[in-house]
PDB file of C-alpha atoms in Angstrom:
ATOM      1  CA  MET A   4     -13.176  -4.591  -7.265  1.00  0.00           C
ATOM      2  CA  THR A   5     -10.764  -2.823  -5.284  1.00  0.00           C
ATOM      3  CA  TYR A   6      -7.828  -4.609  -6.061  1.00  0.00           C
ATOM      4  CA  ALA A   7      -8.381  -3.435  -9.702  1.00  0.00           C
ATOM      5  CA  ILE A   8      -8.613   0.052  -8.910  1.00  0.00           C
ATOM      6  CA  PHE A   9      -5.727   0.448  -7.480  1.00  0.00           C
ATOM      7  CA  SER A  10      -4.064  -1.684  -9.901  1.00  0.00           C
ATOM      8  CA  SER A  11      -5.046   0.662 -12.775  1.00  0.00           C
ATOM      9  CA  ILE A  12      -4.219   3.562 -10.962  1.00  0.00           C
ATOM     10  CA  SER A  13      -0.950   2.351 -10.177  1.00  0.00           C
ATOM     11  CA  ALA A  14      -0.177   1.181 -13.821  1.00  0.00           C
ATOM     12  CA  ALA A  15      -1.065   4.957 -15.211  1.00  0.00           C
ATOM     13  CA  GLY A  16       0.480   6.330 -12.670  1.00  0.00           C
ATOM     14  CA  THR A  17       3.737   4.528 -13.827  1.00  0.00           C
ATOM     15  CA  VAL A  18       3.370   5.304 -17.381  1.00  0.00           C
ATOM     16  CA  ILE A  19       3.030   9.108 -16.372  1.00  0.00           C
ATOM     17  CA  ILE A  20       5.951   9.345 -13.971  1.00  0.00           C
ATOM     18  CA  ALA A  21       8.297   7.603 -16.414  1.00  0.00           C
ATOM     19  CA  GLN A  22       7.111   9.913 -19.029  1.00  0.00           C
ATOM     20  CA  TYR A  23       8.027  12.860 -16.787  1.00  0.00           C
ATOM     21  CA  LYS A  24      11.190  11.166 -15.971  1.00  0.00           C
ATOM     22  CA  GLY A  25      12.150  10.560 -19.788  1.00  0.00           C
ATOM     23  CA  ASN A  26      11.340  14.323 -20.357  1.00  0.00           C
ATOM     24  CA  GLY A  27      13.917  15.205 -17.385  1.00  0.00           C
ATOM     25  CA  ASN A  28      11.111  17.058 -15.608  1.00  0.00           C
ATOM     26  CA  MET A  29      11.524  15.791 -12.082  1.00  0.00           C
ATOM     27  CA  ASN A  30       9.319  18.679 -10.388  1.00  0.00           C
ATOM     28  CA  MET A  31       6.421  17.025 -12.582  1.00  0.00           C
ATOM     29  CA  VAL A  32       7.792  13.446 -11.049  1.00  0.00           C
ATOM     30  CA  LYS A  33       7.526  14.537  -7.672  1.00  0.00           C
ATOM     31  CA  LYS A  34       4.093  16.238  -8.319  1.00  0.00           C
ATOM     32  CA  ALA A  35       2.706  13.211  -9.722  1.00  0.00           C
ATOM     33  CA  ALA A  36       4.352  10.641  -6.869  1.00  0.00           C
ATOM     34  CA  GLY A  37       2.662  12.774  -4.484  1.00  0.00           C
ATOM     35  CA  GLN A  38      -0.637  12.875  -6.127  1.00  0.00           C
ATOM     36  CA  ILE A  39      -0.457   8.915  -7.073  1.00  0.00           C
ATOM     37  CA  VAL A  40       0.355   8.064  -3.454  1.00  0.00           C
ATOM     38  CA  MET A  41      -2.728  10.686  -2.374  1.00  0.00           C
ATOM     39  CA  PHE A  42      -5.218   9.385  -4.820  1.00  0.00           C
ATOM     40  CA  THR A  43      -4.577   5.524  -3.850  1.00  0.00           C
ATOM     41  CA  VAL A  44      -4.629   6.129  -0.003  1.00  0.00           C
ATOM     42  CA  VAL A  45      -7.718   8.131  -0.232  1.00  0.00           C
ATOM     43  CA  SER A  46      -9.571   5.904  -2.188  1.00  0.00           C
ATOM     44  CA  ALA A  47      -8.617   2.941  -0.042  1.00  0.00           C
ATOM     45  CA  ILE A  48     -10.310   4.684   2.863  1.00  0.00           C
ATOM     46  CA  PHE A  49     -13.260   5.309   1.265  1.00  0.00           C
ATOM     47  CA  PHE A  50     -13.564   1.576  -0.348  1.00  0.00           C
ATOM     48  CA  SER A  51     -12.305   0.461   3.826  1.00  0.00           C
ATOM     49  CA  ILE A  52     -15.284   2.587   5.338  1.00  0.00           C
ATOM     50  CA  VAL A  53     -17.570   1.549   2.433  1.00  0.00           C
ATOM     51  CA  LEU A  54     -16.722  -2.263   2.850  1.00  0.00           C
ATOM     52  CA  SER A  55     -16.279  -2.213   6.709  1.00  0.00           C
ATOM     53  CA  PHE A  56     -19.721  -0.406   7.349  1.00  0.00           C
ATOM     54  CA  PHE A  57     -21.481  -2.927   4.688  1.00  0.00           C
ATOM     55  CA  ALA A  58     -19.288  -6.462   5.698  1.00  0.00           C
ATOM     56  CA  GLY A  59     -22.625  -8.027   7.346  1.00  0.00           C
ATOM     57  CA  SER A  60     -25.166  -6.650   4.648  1.00  0.00           C
ATOM     58  CA  LEU A  61     -22.824  -7.871   1.967  1.00  0.00           C
ATOM     59  CA  ILE A  62     -22.162 -11.892   3.376  1.00  0.00           C
ATOM     60  CA  ASP A  63     -25.900 -12.071   4.138  1.00  0.00           C
ATOM     61  CA  ALA A  64     -26.559 -10.897   0.701  1.00  0.00           C
ATOM     62  CA  MET A  65     -24.198 -13.372  -0.735  1.00  0.00           C
ATOM     63  CA  PHE A  66     -24.447 -16.475   1.561  1.00  0.00           C
ATOM     64  CA  ALA A  67     -28.088 -16.362   2.582  1.00  0.00           C
ATOM     65  CA  ASP A  68     -28.144 -20.116   3.406  1.00  0.00           C
ATOM     66  CA  ALA A  69     -24.801 -20.106   5.456  1.00  0.00           C
ATOM     67  CA  ASP A  70     -24.445 -20.941   9.297  1.00  0.00           C
ATOM     68  CA  ILE A  71     -24.202 -17.953  11.393  1.00  0.00           C
ATOM     69  CA  CYS A  72     -20.486 -18.899  12.260  1.00  0.00           C
ATOM     70  CA  VAL A  73     -19.575 -19.258   8.959  1.00  0.00           C
ATOM     71  CA  LYS A  74     -21.134 -15.506   8.586  1.00  0.00           C
ATOM     72  CA  ASN A  75     -19.836 -14.153  11.615  1.00  0.00           C
ATOM     73  CA  LYS A  76     -16.132 -15.275  10.650  1.00  0.00           C
ATOM     74  CA  ALA A  77     -16.458 -14.097   6.759  1.00  0.00           C
ATOM     75  CA  THR A  78     -17.986 -10.780   7.725  1.00  0.00           C
ATOM     76  CA  GLU A  79     -14.705 -10.588  10.438  1.00  0.00           C
ATOM     77  CA  TYR A  80     -11.935 -11.600   7.663  1.00  0.00           C
ATOM     78  CA  LEU A  81     -13.988  -8.864   5.085  1.00  0.00           C
ATOM     79  CA  ILE A  82     -13.275  -6.044   7.698  1.00  0.00           C
ATOM     80  CA  GLY A  83      -9.896  -7.166   8.179  1.00  0.00           C
ATOM     81  CA  CYS A  84      -9.678  -7.099   4.431  1.00  0.00           C
ATOM     82  CA  ALA A  85     -10.927  -3.548   4.112  1.00  0.00           C
ATOM     83  CA  ILE A  86      -8.702  -2.695   6.797  1.00  0.00           C
ATOM     84  CA  SER A  87      -5.731  -3.592   4.646  1.00  0.00           C
ATOM     85  CA  CYS A  88      -6.497  -2.555   1.647  1.00  0.00           C
ATOM     86  CA  ILE A  89      -5.392   1.128   2.841  1.00  0.00           C
ATOM     87  CA  PHE A  90      -1.726  -0.460   3.255  1.00  0.00           C
ATOM     88  CA  LEU A  91      -2.161  -2.218   0.086  1.00  0.00           C
ATOM     89  CA  SER A  92      -3.110   0.752  -1.808  1.00  0.00           C
ATOM     90  CA  LEU A  93      -0.489   2.923  -0.433  1.00  0.00           C
ATOM     91  CA  TYR A  94       2.347  -0.148  -0.959  1.00  0.00           C
ATOM     92  CA  MET A  95       0.981  -0.075  -4.702  1.00  0.00           C
ATOM     93  CA  GLY A  96       1.068   3.750  -5.252  1.00  0.00           C
ATOM     94  CA  CYS A  97       4.533   3.589  -4.202  1.00  0.00           C
ATOM     95  CA  VAL A  98       5.815   0.630  -5.930  1.00  0.00           C
ATOM     96  CA  ALA A  99       4.098   2.192  -9.149  1.00  0.00           C
ATOM     97  CA  VAL A 100       6.516   5.208  -8.340  1.00  0.00           C
ATOM     98  CA  PHE A 101       9.503   3.328  -8.292  1.00  0.00           C
ATOM     99  CA  ARG A 102       8.736   1.230 -11.456  1.00  0.00           C
ATOM    100  CA  GLY A 103       8.249   4.683 -13.379  1.00  0.00           C
ATOM    101  CA  ILE A 104      11.722   5.558 -12.203  1.00  0.00           C
ATOM    102  CA  GLY A 105      13.205   2.896 -13.152  1.00  0.00           C
ATOM    103  CA  GLN A 106      13.654   1.795  -9.457  1.00  0.00           C
ATOM    104  CA  THR A 107      12.729  -1.981 -10.506  1.00  0.00           C
ATOM    105  CA  LYS A 108      15.326  -3.889  -7.998  1.00  0.00           C
ATOM    106  CA  ILE A 109      13.479  -2.018  -4.839  1.00  0.00           C
ATOM    107  CA  CYS A 110       9.594  -3.513  -5.980  1.00  0.00           C
ATOM    108  CA  LEU A 111      11.723  -7.334  -6.238  1.00  0.00           C
ATOM    109  CA  LYS A 112      13.168  -6.248  -2.466  1.00  0.00           C
ATOM    110  CA  LEU A 113       9.707  -5.243  -1.186  1.00  0.00           C
ATOM    111  CA  SER A 114       7.905  -8.270  -2.964  1.00  0.00           C
ATOM    112  CA  MET A 115      10.732 -10.353  -1.117  1.00  0.00           C
ATOM    113  CA  ILE A 116      10.458  -9.068   2.272  1.00  0.00           C
ATOM    114  CA  ILE A 117       6.565  -8.704   2.128  1.00  0.00           C
ATOM    115  CA  ASN A 118       6.263 -12.193   1.269  1.00  0.00           C
ATOM    116  CA  LEU A 119       8.417 -13.204   3.927  1.00  0.00           C
ATOM    117  CA  ILE A 120       6.924 -11.162   6.563  1.00  0.00           C
ATOM    118  CA  HIS A 121       3.312 -12.697   5.442  1.00  0.00           C
ATOM    119  CA  LEU A 122       4.626 -16.412   5.710  1.00  0.00           C
ATOM    120  CA  PHE A 123       5.926 -15.937   9.238  1.00  0.00           C
ATOM    121  CA  ALA A 124       3.005 -14.071  10.446  1.00  0.00           C
ATOM    122  CA  SER A 125       0.511 -16.384   8.959  1.00  0.00           C
ATOM    123  CA  PHE A 126       2.702 -19.348  10.695  1.00  0.00           C
ATOM    124  CA  ILE A 127       2.836 -17.345  14.043  1.00  0.00           C
ATOM    125  CA  PHE A 128      -1.148 -15.897  14.283  1.00  0.00           C
ATOM    126  CA  ILE A 129      -2.942 -18.779  12.791  1.00  0.00           C
ATOM    127  CA  ASN A 130      -0.067 -22.147  13.804  1.00  0.00           C
ATOM    128  CA  ILE A 131       0.917 -20.905  17.323  1.00  0.00           C
ATOM    129  CA  LEU A 132      -1.472 -18.346  18.479  1.00  0.00           C
ATOM    130  CA  ARG A 133      -4.522 -20.132  16.997  1.00  0.00           C
ATOM    131  CA  LEU A 134      -6.479 -16.747  16.412  1.00  0.00           C
ATOM    132  CA  ASP A 135      -8.404 -18.463  13.239  1.00  0.00           C
ATOM    133  CA  ILE A 136      -9.835 -15.891  10.957  1.00  0.00           C
ATOM    134  CA  ILE A 137      -8.825 -12.910  13.239  1.00  0.00           C
ATOM    135  CA  GLY A 138      -5.062 -14.482  13.200  1.00  0.00           C
ATOM    136  CA  THR A 139      -5.540 -14.355   9.059  1.00  0.00           C
ATOM    137  CA  SER A 140      -6.575 -10.718   9.035  1.00  0.00           C
ATOM    138  CA  LEU A 141      -3.813  -9.900  11.363  1.00  0.00           C
ATOM    139  CA  SER A 142      -1.213 -11.486   9.274  1.00  0.00           C
ATOM    140  CA  LEU A 143      -2.731  -9.640   6.239  1.00  0.00           C
ATOM    141  CA  ASN A 144      -2.510  -6.699   7.867  1.00  0.00           C
ATOM    142  CA  ARG A 145       0.969  -7.329   9.155  1.00  0.00           C
ATOM    143  CA  TRP A 146       2.295  -7.968   5.803  1.00  0.00           C
ATOM    144  CA  ARG A 147       1.026  -4.960   4.304  1.00  0.00           C
ATOM    145  CA  SER A 148       1.772  -2.672   6.803  1.00  0.00           C
ATOM    146  CA  GLY A 149       5.311  -4.076   6.733  1.00  0.00           C
ATOM    147  CA  ALA A 150       5.394  -3.113   2.947  1.00  0.00           C
ATOM    148  CA  ILE A 151       5.070   0.491   4.142  1.00  0.00           C
ATOM    149  CA  LEU A 152       7.629  -0.013   6.563  1.00  0.00           C
ATOM    150  CA  SER A 153       9.668  -1.149   4.001  1.00  0.00           C
ATOM    151  CA  VAL A 154       9.325   1.550   1.702  1.00  0.00           C
ATOM    152  CA  ARG A 155      10.339   3.964   4.274  1.00  0.00           C
ATOM    153  CA  GLY A 156      13.736   2.417   4.590  1.00  0.00           C
ATOM    154  CA  LYS A 157      17.042   3.701   3.038  1.00  0.00           C
ATOM    155  CA  GLU A 158      16.591   2.472  -0.392  1.00  0.00           C
ATOM    156  CA  TRP A 159      13.929   5.551  -1.401  1.00  0.00           C
ATOM    157  CA  ALA A 160      15.980   8.034   0.477  1.00  0.00           C
ATOM    158  CA  GLU A 161      18.950   7.513  -1.678  1.00  0.00           C
ATOM    159  CA  TYR A 162      17.856   7.220  -5.122  1.00  0.00           C
ATOM    160  CA  PRO A 163      19.860   9.722  -7.271  1.00  0.00           C
ATOM    161  CA  ILE A 164      18.301  11.911  -9.056  1.00  0.00           C
ATOM    162  CA  LYS A 165      20.209  13.838 -11.559  1.00  0.00           C
ATOM    163  CA  GLY A 166      23.514  12.700 -10.156  1.00  0.00           C
ATOM    164  CA  TYR A 167      22.815  13.926  -6.658  1.00  0.00           C
ATOM    165  CA  TYR A 168      21.751  11.834  -3.780  1.00  0.00           C
ATOM    166  CA  ALA A 169      18.045  13.504  -2.957  1.00  0.00           C
ATOM    167  CA  ASP A 170      17.431  14.715   0.323  1.00  0.00           C
ATOM    168  CA  LYS A 171      14.716  13.112   2.019  1.00  0.00           C
ATOM    169  CA  ARG A 172      12.525  16.035   2.952  1.00  0.00           C
ATOM    170  CA  LYS A 173      12.806  17.156  -1.152  1.00  0.00           C
ATOM    171  CA  TYR A 174      12.201  13.749  -2.843  1.00  0.00           C
ATOM    172  CA  PHE A 175       8.380  13.842  -3.937  1.00  0.00           C
ATOM    173  CA  ASN A 176       5.643  16.471  -3.252  1.00  0.00           C
ATOM    174  CA  LEU A 177       2.126  17.200  -2.932  1.00  0.00           C
ATOM    175  CA  SER A 178       2.087  20.442  -4.114  1.00  0.00           C
ATOM    176  CA  ASN A 179       3.632  22.968  -5.244  1.00  0.00           C
ATOM    177  CA  SER A 180       4.526  24.804  -2.297  1.00  0.00           C
ATOM    178  CA  ASP A 181       4.439  22.112   0.203  1.00  0.00           C
ATOM    179  CA  GLN A 182       6.945  19.297  -0.011  1.00  0.00           C
ATOM    180  CA  TYR A 183       6.436  15.966   1.862  1.00  0.00           C
ATOM    181  CA  PRO A 184       8.870  13.101   2.421  1.00  0.00           C
ATOM    182  CA  PHE A 185       8.045  10.177   0.218  1.00  0.00           C
ATOM    183  CA  CYS A 186       4.860   8.234   1.715  1.00  0.00           C
ATOM    184  CA  ASN A 187       4.938   9.609   4.581  1.00  0.00           C
ATOM    185  CA  GLY A 188       2.943  12.886   3.719  1.00  0.00           C
ATOM    186  CA  ALA A 189       0.559  10.295   1.999  1.00  0.00           C
ATOM    187  CA  ILE A 190      -0.844   8.729   5.147  1.00  0.00           C
ATOM    188  CA  VAL A 191      -1.853  10.006   8.661  1.00  0.00           C
ATOM    189  CA  PHE A 192      -1.776   7.234  11.062  1.00  0.00           C
TER     190      PHE A 192
END
């Protein structure tokens, strides 16, 4: 359910940003980008808190006849997935912005990077360190947070806007008066 919400916000955000970019209204592109990223993160934080708080109850309700060990592992995994929703929402918001401004090559690079991170992190946490369900959750959180670190890389700061290279401090903003670096102002961790 949470993935569907982030996906719908991202799809709508891509359309809105593409419309503003097509009209040449870069101020509204900046404002819309900040709002999309902020809204996906705020909604993810809400869903993460709810899922984490009610993880045990949800697992008990869905799998009442399961063994206690299975329920405990399922609860641990659900909490790990809930935490990773924050990183996923930020990634999806950022990718929506890149698609909207026509930078789909960055999206492809990010997808390749995060899949490699997930592959290697899964191998290390599950097969080498033998962390079981916790290793799976760590791997999931590692690739999603790795996507955020990749988004903060060089590509986004050098996207040309109307013939000049954007300054990191002026790229995307969340309001009319305060300007934030893209994605940096949307997270507080």
